[in-house]
C-alpha cells in the first residue's frame, strides 16, 4: 500500500543511481531483517540520490549513512526502514511528526505510506533544501517547520506517531506530551557511543510500553535553532 506514489520521472537514473541499484538495496534490506513489504517497496521507489550532494551519488544506494553538510547525515537506509516499519506495525498512523528533517529522505519515505507528515528541523538551510525536494517530488502531504524540535509541534498535536531522527539522553517531555494516548514513538536514545533505538507505545491509560529495537548511531538532538 503506497498511498502517495512518486511520479515516474523522479526515478530516472543511470548506473549507480539506476533502478537496479535501488533493487539491490531493497534485497539487502530484506536479507538484513526488514519484513514490511510496504516499506521495502517505498525504499525501492524513492530516489535517495536526490537527497545528497552530486559528489556522493555513486554511494546513494549503499546501506550507509552519508554526510549532508552542517555536520549532519542522511540516515542509513536500514535504519530508515526499521524505524518506518516499527511505526507502522500496529496500523497506519494518520498524522506523523518527525523531529530532524535533515535531507528530507525519511519524511519522503513516510509521506508515501501515511496521510500526513509534519517535520521539524533546526537548521534553516537544510530545511530549505528538503522543502525543494518535497516540491520536486510532488509530495503535498508534508508540512515542515523551522524550529527546535524538542518543543514538538504543539498546534498540530496530538500525533498518532512520532519519529525522532536525532538522539538525546531522553525523549523531550513536550514531544511525548504530543503523542496520542495510543500512539507510537520511535527514537534513538543515549550517547553517540551507546545508543539504542527505542519504541514507546501508549497504552491508552497514560502509560507507555517501551521496547529496545536495535543499537544505532545518530547525530545528537540539539537545542535551539541553527
Ligand atoms: N531524517 C533525516 C536525518 C537527519 S540527521 C534524513 O532523513 O535525512 C538529524 C537531523 O536532526 C539534523 O538535520 C539535525 O539538524 C536535526 N536536529 C537535531 N536536533 C534538532 C532539534 N532540536 N530540532 C530539530 N531538528 C534537530
Coordinates of N, CA and C and ligand atoms in Angstrom, one line a residue:
X1 N 0.8 -1.2 0.0 CA 0.0 0.0 0.0 C 0.9 1.3 0.0
X2 N 0.9 1.9 -1.1 CA 1.7 3.1 -1.3 C 0.7 4.2 -1.5
X3 N 0.3 5.0 -0.5 CA -0.8 5.9 -0.7 C -0.5 7.1 -1.6
X4 N 0.8 7.5 -1.6 CA 1.2 8.6 -2.4 C 2.4 8.3 -3.2
X5 N 2.2 7.6 -4.4 CA 3.4 7.2 -5.2 C 4.1 8.4 -5.8
X6 N 5.4 8.4 -6.0 CA 6.1 9.4 -6.6 C 5.9 9.4 -8.1
X7 N 6.1 10.5 -8.8 CA 6.0 10.5 -10.3 C 7.1 9.6 -10.9
X8 N 6.8 8.9 -11.9 CA 7.9 8.0 -12.5 C 9.1 8.8 -12.9
X9 N 9.0 10.1 -13.3 CA 10.1 10.9 -13.7 C 11.1 11.0 -12.6
X10 N 10.7 10.9 -11.3 CA 11.6 11.0 -10.2 C 12.6 9.9 -10.1
X11 N 12.3 8.8 -10.8 CA 13.2 7.6 -10.7 C 14.2 7.5 -11.8
X12 N 14.3 8.5 -12.7 CA 15.3 8.4 -13.7 C 16.7 8.3 -13.1
X13 N 17.6 7.6 -13.7 CA 18.9 7.5 -13.2 C 19.7 6.4 -14.0
X14 N 21.0 6.5 -13.9 CA 21.8 5.5 -14.7 C 22.9 5.0 -13.7
X15 N 23.4 3.8 -14.0 CA 24.5 3.2 -13.3 C 24.2 3.2 -11.8
X16 N 25.0 3.9 -11.0 CA 24.9 3.8 -9.6 C 23.6 4.5 -9.0
X17 N 22.8 5.2 -9.9 CA 21.6 5.8 -9.4 C 20.4 5.1 -10.1
X18 N 20.6 4.0 -10.7 CA 19.5 3.4 -11.5 C 18.6 2.5 -10.7
X19 N 17.5 2.1 -11.3 CA 16.6 1.2 -10.6 C 17.2 0.0 -10.1
X20 N 18.2 -0.5 -10.9 CA 18.9 -1.8 -10.4 C 19.6 -1.5 -9.1
X21 N 20.2 -0.3 -8.9 CA 20.9 0.0 -7.7 C 19.9 0.0 -6.5
X22 N 18.7 0.5 -6.8 CA 17.7 0.5 -5.7 C 17.1 -0.9 -5.5
X23 N 17.0 -1.7 -6.5 CA 16.6 -3.1 -6.3 C 17.5 -3.8 -5.4
X24 N 18.8 -3.6 -5.7 CA 19.8 -4.3 -4.9 C 19.8 -3.9 -3.4
X25 N 19.5 -2.6 -3.2 CA 19.4 -2.1 -1.8 C 18.1 -2.8 -1.2
X26 N 17.0 -2.9 -1.9 CA 15.8 -3.5 -1.3 C 16.1 -4.9 -0.9
X27 N 16.8 -5.6 -1.8 CA 17.2 -7.0 -1.5 C 18.0 -7.1 -0.2
X28 N 18.9 -6.2 -0.1 CA 19.8 -6.2 1.1 C 19.0 -5.9 2.3
X29 N 18.1 -5.0 2.3 CA 17.3 -4.7 3.5 C 16.5 -5.9 3.9
X30 N 16.0 -6.7 2.9 CA 15.2 -7.9 3.3 C 16.2 -8.9 3.9
X31 N 17.4 -9.1 3.3 CA 18.3 -10.0 3.9 C 18.7 -9.6 5.3
X32 N 18.7 -8.3 5.6 CA 19.1 -7.8 6.9 C 17.9 -7.7 7.9
X33 N 16.8 -8.3 7.5 CA 15.7 -8.5 8.5 C 14.5 -7.5 8.4
X34 N 14.5 -6.7 7.4 CA 13.3 -5.8 7.2 C 12.2 -6.7 6.7
X35 N 11.0 -6.7 7.3 CA 9.9 -7.6 6.9 C 8.8 -6.9 6.2
X36 N 8.6 -5.6 6.5 CA 7.4 -4.9 6.0 C 7.5 -4.6 4.5
X37 N 6.8 -5.4 3.7 CA 7.0 -5.2 2.2 C 6.6 -3.8 1.7
X38 N 5.6 -3.1 2.4 CA 5.3 -1.8 2.0 C 6.5 -0.9 2.1
X39 N 7.3 -1.0 3.2 CA 8.4 -0.2 3.4 C 9.5 -0.5 2.4
X40 N 9.7 -1.8 2.1 CA 10.7 -2.2 1.1 C 10.4 -1.6 -0.2
X41 N 9.1 -1.7 -0.6 CA 8.7 -1.2 -1.9 C 8.9 0.3 -2.0
X42 N 8.6 1.1 -0.9 CA 8.8 2.5 -0.9 C 10.2 2.9 -1.1
X43 N 11.1 2.2 -0.3 CA 12.5 2.5 -0.5 C 13.0 2.1 -1.9
X44 N 12.5 1.1 -2.4 CA 12.9 0.7 -3.8 C 12.5 1.8 -4.8
X45 N 11.4 2.5 -4.4 CA 10.9 3.5 -5.4 C 11.2 5.0 -4.9
X46 N 12.1 5.2 -4.1 CA 12.5 6.5 -3.6 C 13.9 6.8 -4.1
X47 N 14.1 7.9 -4.8 CA 15.4 8.3 -5.4 C 16.3 8.9 -4.3
X48 N 17.0 8.1 -3.5 CA 17.8 8.6 -2.4 C 18.9 9.5 -2.9
X49 N 19.3 9.3 -4.2 CA 20.4 10.2 -4.7 C 19.9 11.7 -4.8
X50 N 18.6 11.9 -4.8 CA 18.1 13.3 -4.8 C 18.4 14.0 -3.5
X51 N 18.7 13.3 -2.5 CA 18.8 13.9 -1.1 C 20.2 14.1 -0.7
X52 N 21.2 13.9 -1.6 CA 22.6 14.1 -1.2 C 23.3 14.8 -2.3
X53 N 24.5 15.3 -2.0 CA 25.3 16.0 -3.0 C 25.7 15.2 -4.1
X54 N 25.8 15.8 -5.3 CA 26.1 15.1 -6.5 C 27.4 14.2 -6.4
X55 N 28.4 14.8 -5.6 CA 29.6 14.1 -5.5 C 29.5 12.7 -4.8
X56 N 28.4 12.5 -4.1 CA 28.2 11.3 -3.4 C 27.2 10.4 -4.1
X57 N 26.7 10.8 -5.3 CA 25.6 10.0 -5.9 C 26.0 8.5 -6.1
X58 N 27.3 8.2 -6.4 CA 27.6 6.8 -6.6 C 27.4 6.0 -5.3
X59 N 27.3 6.6 -4.2 CA 27.1 5.9 -2.9 C 25.7 5.9 -2.4
X60 N 24.8 6.5 -3.2 CA 23.4 6.8 -2.7 C 22.7 5.5 -2.3
X61 N 23.0 4.4 -2.9 CA 22.2 3.2 -2.6 C 23.0 2.1 -1.8
X62 N 24.1 2.6 -1.2 CA 24.8 1.8 -0.3 C 24.0 1.9 1.0
X63 N 24.1 0.8 1.8 CA 23.4 0.8 3.1 C 24.2 1.5 4.2
X64 N 24.4 2.8 4.0 CA 25.2 3.6 4.9 C 24.7 5.0 5.1
X65 N 25.0 5.6 6.2 CA 24.7 7.0 6.4 C 25.7 7.8 5.6
X66 N 25.3 9.0 5.1 CA 26.2 9.8 4.3 C 26.0 11.3 4.8
X67 N 27.1 12.1 4.6 CA 27.1 13.5 5.1 C 26.1 14.3 4.2
X68 N 25.4 15.3 4.8 CA 24.5 16.2 4.1 C 24.9 17.6 4.4
X69 N 26.1 17.9 5.0 CA 26.5 19.2 5.3 C 26.1 19.6 6.7
X70 N 26.6 20.7 7.2 CA 26.3 21.2 8.5 C 26.5 20.2 9.6
X71 N 27.5 19.3 9.4 CA 27.8 18.2 10.4 C 26.7 17.2 10.5
X72 N 25.7 17.1 9.6 CA 24.6 16.2 9.8 C 24.7 15.1 8.7
X73 N 23.9 14.1 8.9 CA 23.9 12.9 8.0 C 22.5 12.5 7.6
X74 N 22.4 11.9 6.4 CA 21.2 11.2 6.0 C 21.3 9.8 6.6
X75 N 20.3 9.3 7.2 CA 20.4 8.0 8.0 C 20.7 6.9 7.0
X76 N 21.2 5.8 7.6 CA 21.4 4.6 6.9 C 20.1 4.0 6.4
X77 N 20.0 3.5 5.2 CA 18.7 3.0 4.7 C 18.1 1.9 5.6
X78 N 18.9 1.0 6.1 CA 18.3 0.0 7.0 C 17.7 0.6 8.3
X79 N 18.3 1.7 8.8 CA 17.7 2.4 10.0 C 16.4 3.1 9.6
X80 N 16.3 3.7 8.4 CA 15.1 4.3 8.0 C 14.0 3.3 7.8
X81 N 14.4 2.1 7.2 CA 13.4 1.1 7.0 C 12.9 0.5 8.4
X82 N 13.8 0.3 9.3 CA 13.5 -0.3 10.6 C 12.6 0.6 11.4
X83 N 12.9 1.9 11.4 CA 12.1 2.9 12.1 C 10.7 3.0 11.5
X84 N 10.7 3.0 10.2 CA 9.4 3.1 9.5 C 8.5 1.9 9.7
X85 N 9.1 0.7 9.6 CA 8.2 -0.5 9.9 C 7.8 -0.5 11.3
X86 N 8.7 0.0 12.3 CA 8.3 0.0 13.7 C 7.1 0.9 13.9
X87 N 7.0 2.0 13.2 CA 5.9 3.0 13.3 C 4.6 2.4 12.8
X88 N 4.7 1.6 11.7 CA 3.5 1.1 11.0 C 3.0 -0.2 11.5
X89 N 3.7 -0.8 12.5 CA 3.4 -2.2 12.8 C 2.0 -2.4 13.4
X90 N 1.5 -1.4 14.1 CA 0.1 -1.6 14.7 C -1.0 -0.9 14.0
X91 N -0.7 -0.5 12.7 CA -1.7 0.1 11.9 C -1.1 1.4 11.3
X92 N -1.7 1.9 10.3 CA -1.1 3.1 9.6 C -1.5 4.3 10.4
X93 N -0.6 5.1 10.9 CA -0.9 6.3 11.6 C -1.4 7.4 10.7
X94 N -2.3 8.2 11.1 CA -2.9 9.2 10.2 C -1.9 10.5 10.1
X95 N -1.5 10.8 11.3 CA -0.6 12.0 11.4 C 0.7 11.7 12.1
X96 N 1.8 11.9 11.4 CA 3.1 11.5 11.9 C 4.0 12.8 12.1
X97 N 4.6 12.9 13.2 CA 5.6 14.0 13.4 C 7.0 13.5 13.4
X98 N 7.8 14.1 12.6 CA 9.3 13.8 12.6 C 10.0 15.0 13.2
X99 N 11.0 14.7 14.1 CA 11.9 15.7 14.6 C 13.2 15.4 13.9
X100 N 13.7 16.4 13.1 CA 15.0 16.3 12.5 C 14.8 15.9 11.0
X101 N 14.4 16.9 10.2 CA 14.1 16.7 8.8 C 15.3 16.3 8.0
X102 N 16.5 17.0 8.3 CA 17.7 16.7 7.7 C 17.6 16.9 6.2
X103 N 17.9 15.8 5.4 CA 17.8 15.8 4.0 C 16.4 15.8 3.5
X104 N 15.5 15.3 4.3 CA 14.1 15.1 3.9 C 13.7 13.7 3.5
X105 N 14.8 12.8 3.5 CA 14.5 11.4 2.9 C 13.5 10.6 3.8
X106 N 13.8 10.6 5.1 CA 12.8 9.9 6.0 C 11.4 10.4 5.8
X107 N 11.3 11.7 5.7 CA 9.9 12.3 5.6 C 9.3 11.9 4.3
X108 N 10.1 11.8 3.2 CA 9.5 11.4 1.9 C 9.2 9.9 1.9
X109 N 9.9 9.1 2.6 CA 9.5 7.7 2.8 C 8.2 7.6 3.5
X110 N 8.1 8.3 4.6 CA 6.8 8.3 5.4 C 5.6 8.8 4.6
X111 N 5.9 9.9 3.8 CA 4.8 10.6 3.1 C 4.2 9.7 2.0
X112 N 4.9 8.6 1.7 CA 4.3 7.7 0.7 C 3.5 6.6 1.3
X113 N 3.5 6.6 2.7 CA 2.9 5.5 3.4 C 1.7 5.9 4.3
X114 N 1.7 7.2 4.7 CA 0.7 7.7 5.7 C 0.1 9.0 5.1
X115 N -1.1 9.3 5.6 CA -1.8 10.5 5.0 C -1.0 11.8 5.2
X116 N -0.5 12.1 6.4 CA 0.1 13.4 6.7 C 1.3 13.4 7.5
X117 N 2.4 14.0 7.0 CA 3.7 14.1 7.7 C 3.9 15.6 8.1
X118 N 4.4 15.7 9.4 CA 4.8 17.0 9.9 C 6.3 16.9 10.3
X119 N 7.1 17.8 9.8 CA 8.5 17.6 10.1 C 9.2 18.9 10.6
X120 N 10.1 18.8 11.6 CA 10.7 20.0 12.2 C 12.2 19.9 12.1
X121 N 12.8 20.9 11.6 CA 14.3 21.0 11.5 C 14.8 22.3 12.1
X122 N 16.0 22.2 12.8 CA 16.5 23.4 13.4 C 17.5 24.2 12.5
X123 N 18.0 23.5 11.5 CA 19.0 24.2 10.6 C 18.2 24.6 9.3
X124 N 18.1 26.0 9.2 CA 17.3 26.5 8.2 C 17.7 26.1 6.8
X125 N 19.0 26.1 6.5 CA 19.5 25.8 5.2 C 19.1 24.3 4.8
X126 N 19.2 23.4 5.7 CA 18.8 22.0 5.4 C 17.3 21.9 5.1
X127 N 16.6 22.7 5.9 CA 15.1 22.7 5.7 C 14.7 23.2 4.3
X128 N 15.5 24.3 3.9 CA 15.2 24.9 2.6 C 15.4 23.9 1.5
X129 N 16.5 23.1 1.6 CA 16.8 22.1 0.6 C 15.8 21.0 0.6
X130 N 15.4 20.6 1.8 CA 14.4 19.5 1.9 C 13.1 19.9 1.3
X131 N 12.7 21.1 1.6 CA 11.4 21.6 1.0 C 11.4 21.6 -0.5
X132 N 12.6 22.0 -1.1 CA 12.7 22.0 -2.5 C 12.5 20.5 -3.0
X133 N 13.1 19.6 -2.3 CA 12.9 18.1 -2.7 C 11.5 17.7 -2.6
X134 N 10.8 18.1 -1.6 CA 9.4 17.7 -1.4 C 8.6 18.2 -2.6
X135 N 8.9 19.5 -3.0 CA 8.1 20.1 -4.1 C 8.5 19.3 -5.4
X136 N 9.8 19.1 -5.6 CA 10.2 18.4 -6.9 C 9.5 17.0 -7.0
X137 N 9.3 16.4 -5.9 CA 8.8 15.0 -5.9 C 7.3 15.1 -5.9
X138 N 6.7 16.2 -5.9 CA 5.2 16.4 -6.0 C 4.5 15.9 -4.7
X139 N 5.2 15.9 -3.6 CA 4.5 15.5 -2.4 C 3.9 16.7 -1.7
X140 N 2.6 16.6 -1.5 CA 1.9 17.8 -0.9 C 1.4 17.5 0.5
X141 N 1.7 16.3 1.0 CA 1.3 15.9 2.3 C 2.4 16.0 3.4
X142 N 3.4 16.8 3.1 CA 4.4 17.1 4.1 C 4.4 18.5 4.5
X143 N 4.2 18.8 5.8 CA 4.3 20.2 6.3 C 5.6 20.3 7.1
X144 N 6.3 21.4 6.9 CA 7.6 21.4 7.6 C 7.7 22.8 8.3
X145 N 8.6 22.8 9.3 CA 8.7 24.0 10.2 C 10.1 24.1 10.7
X146 N 10.6 25.4 10.6 CA 12.0 25.7 11.2 C 11.8 26.0 12.6
X147 N 12.3 25.1 13.5 CA 12.1 25.3 14.9 C 12.9 24.3 15.7
X148 N 13.0 24.5 17.0 CA 13.6 23.5 17.9 C 12.6 22.4 18.1
X149 N 12.9 21.2 17.5 CA 12.0 20.1 17.6 C 11.8 19.5 19.0
X150 N 12.6 19.9 19.9 CA 12.4 19.5 21.3 C 11.1 20.0 21.8
X151 N 10.5 21.0 21.1 CA 9.2 21.6 21.5 C 8.1 20.9 20.8
X152 N 8.4 19.9 19.9 CA 7.4 19.3 19.1 C 6.7 20.3 18.1
X153 N 5.4 20.1 17.9 CA 4.7 21.0 17.0 C 3.3 21.1 17.7
X154 N 3.2 21.9 18.7 CA 2.1 21.9 19.6 C 0.7 22.2 18.9
X155 N 0.8 23.1 17.9 CA -0.5 23.5 17.3 C -1.1 22.3 16.5
X156 N -0.3 21.3 16.1 CA -0.9 20.2 15.3 C -1.1 18.9 16.1
X157 N -0.7 19.0 17.4 CA -0.8 17.8 18.3 C -2.3 17.5 18.5
X158 N -2.7 16.2 18.8 CA -1.8 15.1 19.0 C -1.4 14.4 17.7
X159 N -0.4 13.6 17.8 CA 0.1 12.8 16.6 C -0.1 11.3 16.9
X160 N -0.4 10.6 15.9 CA -0.6 9.1 16.1 C 0.8 8.4 16.1
X161 N 1.8 9.1 15.6 CA 3.1 8.5 15.6 C 4.1 9.7 15.6
X162 N 5.2 9.5 16.3 CA 6.3 10.5 16.3 C 7.6 9.7 16.1
X163 N 8.5 10.3 15.3 CA 9.8 9.7 15.0 C 10.9 10.8 15.2
X164 N 11.9 10.5 16.0 CA 13.0 11.4 16.2 C 14.2 10.8 15.5
X165 N 14.8 11.7 14.7 CA 16.0 11.2 13.9 C 17.3 11.8 14.4
X166 N 17.3 12.2 15.6 CA 18.5 12.7 16.3 C 18.4 12.2 17.8
X167 N 19.5 11.9 18.4 CA 19.5 11.3 19.7 C 19.7 12.2 20.9
X168 N 18.9 12.1 21.9 CA 19.1 12.8 23.1 C 19.2 11.7 24.2
X169 N 19.4 12.2 25.5 CA 19.5 11.3 26.6 C 18.1 10.8 27.0
X170 N 17.1 11.5 26.6 CA 15.7 11.1 26.9 C 14.8 11.7 25.9
X171 N 13.6 11.3 25.8 CA 12.6 11.9 24.9 C 12.1 13.2 25.6
X172 N 12.2 14.3 24.8 CA 11.8 15.6 25.4 C 10.3 15.5 25.9
X173 N 10.0 16.0 27.1 CA 8.7 16.0 27.6 C 7.6 16.5 26.7
X174 N 7.9 17.7 26.1 CA 6.9 18.3 25.2 C 6.6 17.4 24.0
X175 N 7.5 16.7 23.6 CA 7.3 15.8 22.4 C 6.4 14.6 22.9
X176 N 6.7 14.0 24.0 CA 5.9 12.9 24.5 C 4.5 13.3 24.8
X177 N 4.4 14.6 25.3 CA 3.0 15.1 25.6 C 2.2 15.2 24.3
X178 N 2.8 15.3 23.1 CA 2.1 15.5 21.9 C 1.7 14.1 21.2
X179 N 2.1 13.0 21.8 CA 1.7 11.7 21.3 C 0.3 11.4 21.7
X180 N -0.5 10.9 20.8 CA -1.9 10.5 21.2 C -1.8 9.3 22.2
X181 N -2.9 9.1 23.0 CA -2.8 8.1 24.1 C -2.5 6.7 23.7
X182 N -2.8 6.4 22.4 CA -2.4 5.1 21.9 C -1.4 5.1 20.8
X183 N -0.7 6.3 20.8 CA 0.3 6.5 19.7 C 1.6 5.7 19.9
X184 N 2.4 5.8 18.8 CA 3.7 5.0 18.8 C 4.8 6.1 18.5
X185 N 5.9 5.9 19.3 CA 7.0 6.8 19.1 C 8.3 6.0 18.9
X186 N 9.1 6.3 18.0 CA 10.3 5.6 17.7 C 11.5 6.7 17.8
X187 N 12.5 6.4 18.5 CA 13.6 7.3 18.7 C 14.9 6.7 19.1
X188 N 16.0 7.2 18.7 CA 17.3 6.8 19.3 C 17.5 7.5 20.6
X189 N 18.0 6.8 21.6 CA 18.2 7.4 22.9 C 19.6 7.0 23.4
X190 N 20.3 8.0 24.0 CA 21.6 7.7 24.5 C 22.7 8.5 24.0
X191 N 24.0 8.2 24.3 CA 25.2 9.0 23.9 C 25.6 8.4 22.5
X192 N 26.5 9.1 21.8 CA 26.9 8.6 20.5 C 27.6 7.2 20.6
X193 N 28.2 6.9 21.7 CA 28.9 5.6 21.8 C 28.0 4.5 22.3
X194 N 26.8 4.9 22.8 CA 25.9 3.9 23.4 C 24.5 4.3 23.2
X195 N 24.0 4.0 22.1 CA 22.6 4.4 21.7 C 21.7 3.3 21.3
X196 N 20.5 3.4 21.7 CA 19.5 2.4 21.4 C 18.3 3.0 20.7
X197 N 17.8 2.3 19.7 CA 16.6 2.7 19.1 C 15.5 2.1 20.0
X198 N 14.6 3.0 20.4 CA 13.5 2.5 21.3 C 12.2 2.8 20.7
X199 N 11.2 2.0 21.1 CA 9.8 2.3 20.6 C 9.0 2.4 21.9
X200 N 8.2 3.4 22.0 CA 7.2 3.6 23.1 C 5.8 3.6 22.5
X201 N 4.9 2.8 23.2 CA 3.6 2.7 22.7 C 2.6 3.1 23.8
X202 N 1.8 4.1 23.6 CA 0.8 4.5 24.7 C -0.2 3.4 24.9
X203 N -0.5 3.1 26.1 CA -1.5 2.0 26.4 C -2.9 2.6 26.5
X204 N -3.1 3.9 26.3 CA -4.4 4.5 26.3 C -4.8 5.0 27.7
X205 N -4.0 4.6 28.8 CA -4.3 5.0 30.1 C -3.2 5.9 30.7
X206 N -2.4 6.4 29.8 CA -1.3 7.4 30.2 C 0.0 6.7 30.5
X207 N 0.1 5.4 30.3 CA 1.4 4.7 30.5 C 1.9 4.3 29.1
X208 N 3.2 3.9 29.1 CA 3.8 3.5 27.8 C 4.5 2.1 28.0
X209 N 4.4 1.4 26.9 CA 5.1 0.1 26.8 C 6.4 0.4 26.0
X210 N 7.5 0.2 26.6 CA 8.8 0.5 25.9 C 9.6 -0.7 25.5
X211 N 10.1 -0.7 24.3 CA 10.9 -1.8 23.8 C 12.2 -1.2 23.2
X212 N 13.3 -2.0 23.3 CA 14.5 -1.7 22.6 C 14.6 -2.4 21.3
X213 N 14.8 -1.7 20.2 CA 14.7 -2.3 18.8 C 16.1 -2.7 18.3
X214 N 17.1 -1.8 18.5 CA 18.4 -2.1 17.8 C 19.4 -1.1 18.4
X215 N 20.7 -1.4 18.3 CA 21.8 -0.5 18.6 C 21.9 0.4 17.4
X216 N 22.0 1.7 17.6 CA 22.1 2.6 16.4 C 23.1 3.7 16.7
X217 N 23.4 4.6 15.8 CA 24.3 5.7 16.0 C 23.8 7.0 15.2
X218 N 23.1 7.8 15.9 CA 22.6 9.0 15.3 C 23.3 10.3 15.7
X219 N 23.2 11.4 15.0 CA 23.7 12.7 15.4 C 22.9 13.1 16.6
X220 N 23.5 14.0 17.4 CA 22.8 14.5 18.6 C 21.6 15.4 18.4
X221 N 20.6 15.2 19.2 CA 19.5 16.2 19.3 C 20.0 17.4 20.0
X222 N 20.0 18.5 19.3 CA 20.5 19.8 19.9 C 19.3 20.7 20.3
X223 N 19.6 21.7 21.1 CA 18.6 22.6 21.5 C 18.7 23.9 20.6
X224 N 17.6 24.7 20.6 CA 17.6 25.9 19.9 C 17.6 25.8 18.4
X225 N 17.6 26.9 17.6 CA 17.6 26.8 16.2 C 18.9 27.2 15.6
X226 N 19.3 26.7 14.4 CA 20.6 26.9 13.9 C 20.5 27.9 12.7
Ligands
LIG1 N1 15.7 12.3 9.0 C1 16.9 12.9 8.4 C2 18.1 12.6 9.3 C3 18.9 13.8 9.5 S1 20.1 13.8 10.8 C4 17.1 12.4 7.0 O1 16.3 11.5 6.5 O2 18.0 12.9 6.3 C5 19.2 14.6 12.1 C6 18.7 16.0 11.9 O3 18.1 16.4 13.1 C7 19.8 17.0 11.5 O4 19.4 17.7 10.3 C8 19.7 18.0 12.7 O5 19.9 19.3 12.4 C9 18.3 17.8 13.3 N2 18.1 18.2 14.7 C10 19.0 18.0 15.7 N3 18.4 18.5 16.8 C11 17.2 19.0 16.5 C12 16.2 19.7 17.1 N4 16.2 20.0 18.5 N5 15.1 20.1 16.4 C13 15.0 19.9 15.1 N6 15.9 19.3 14.4 C14 17.0 18.8 15.1

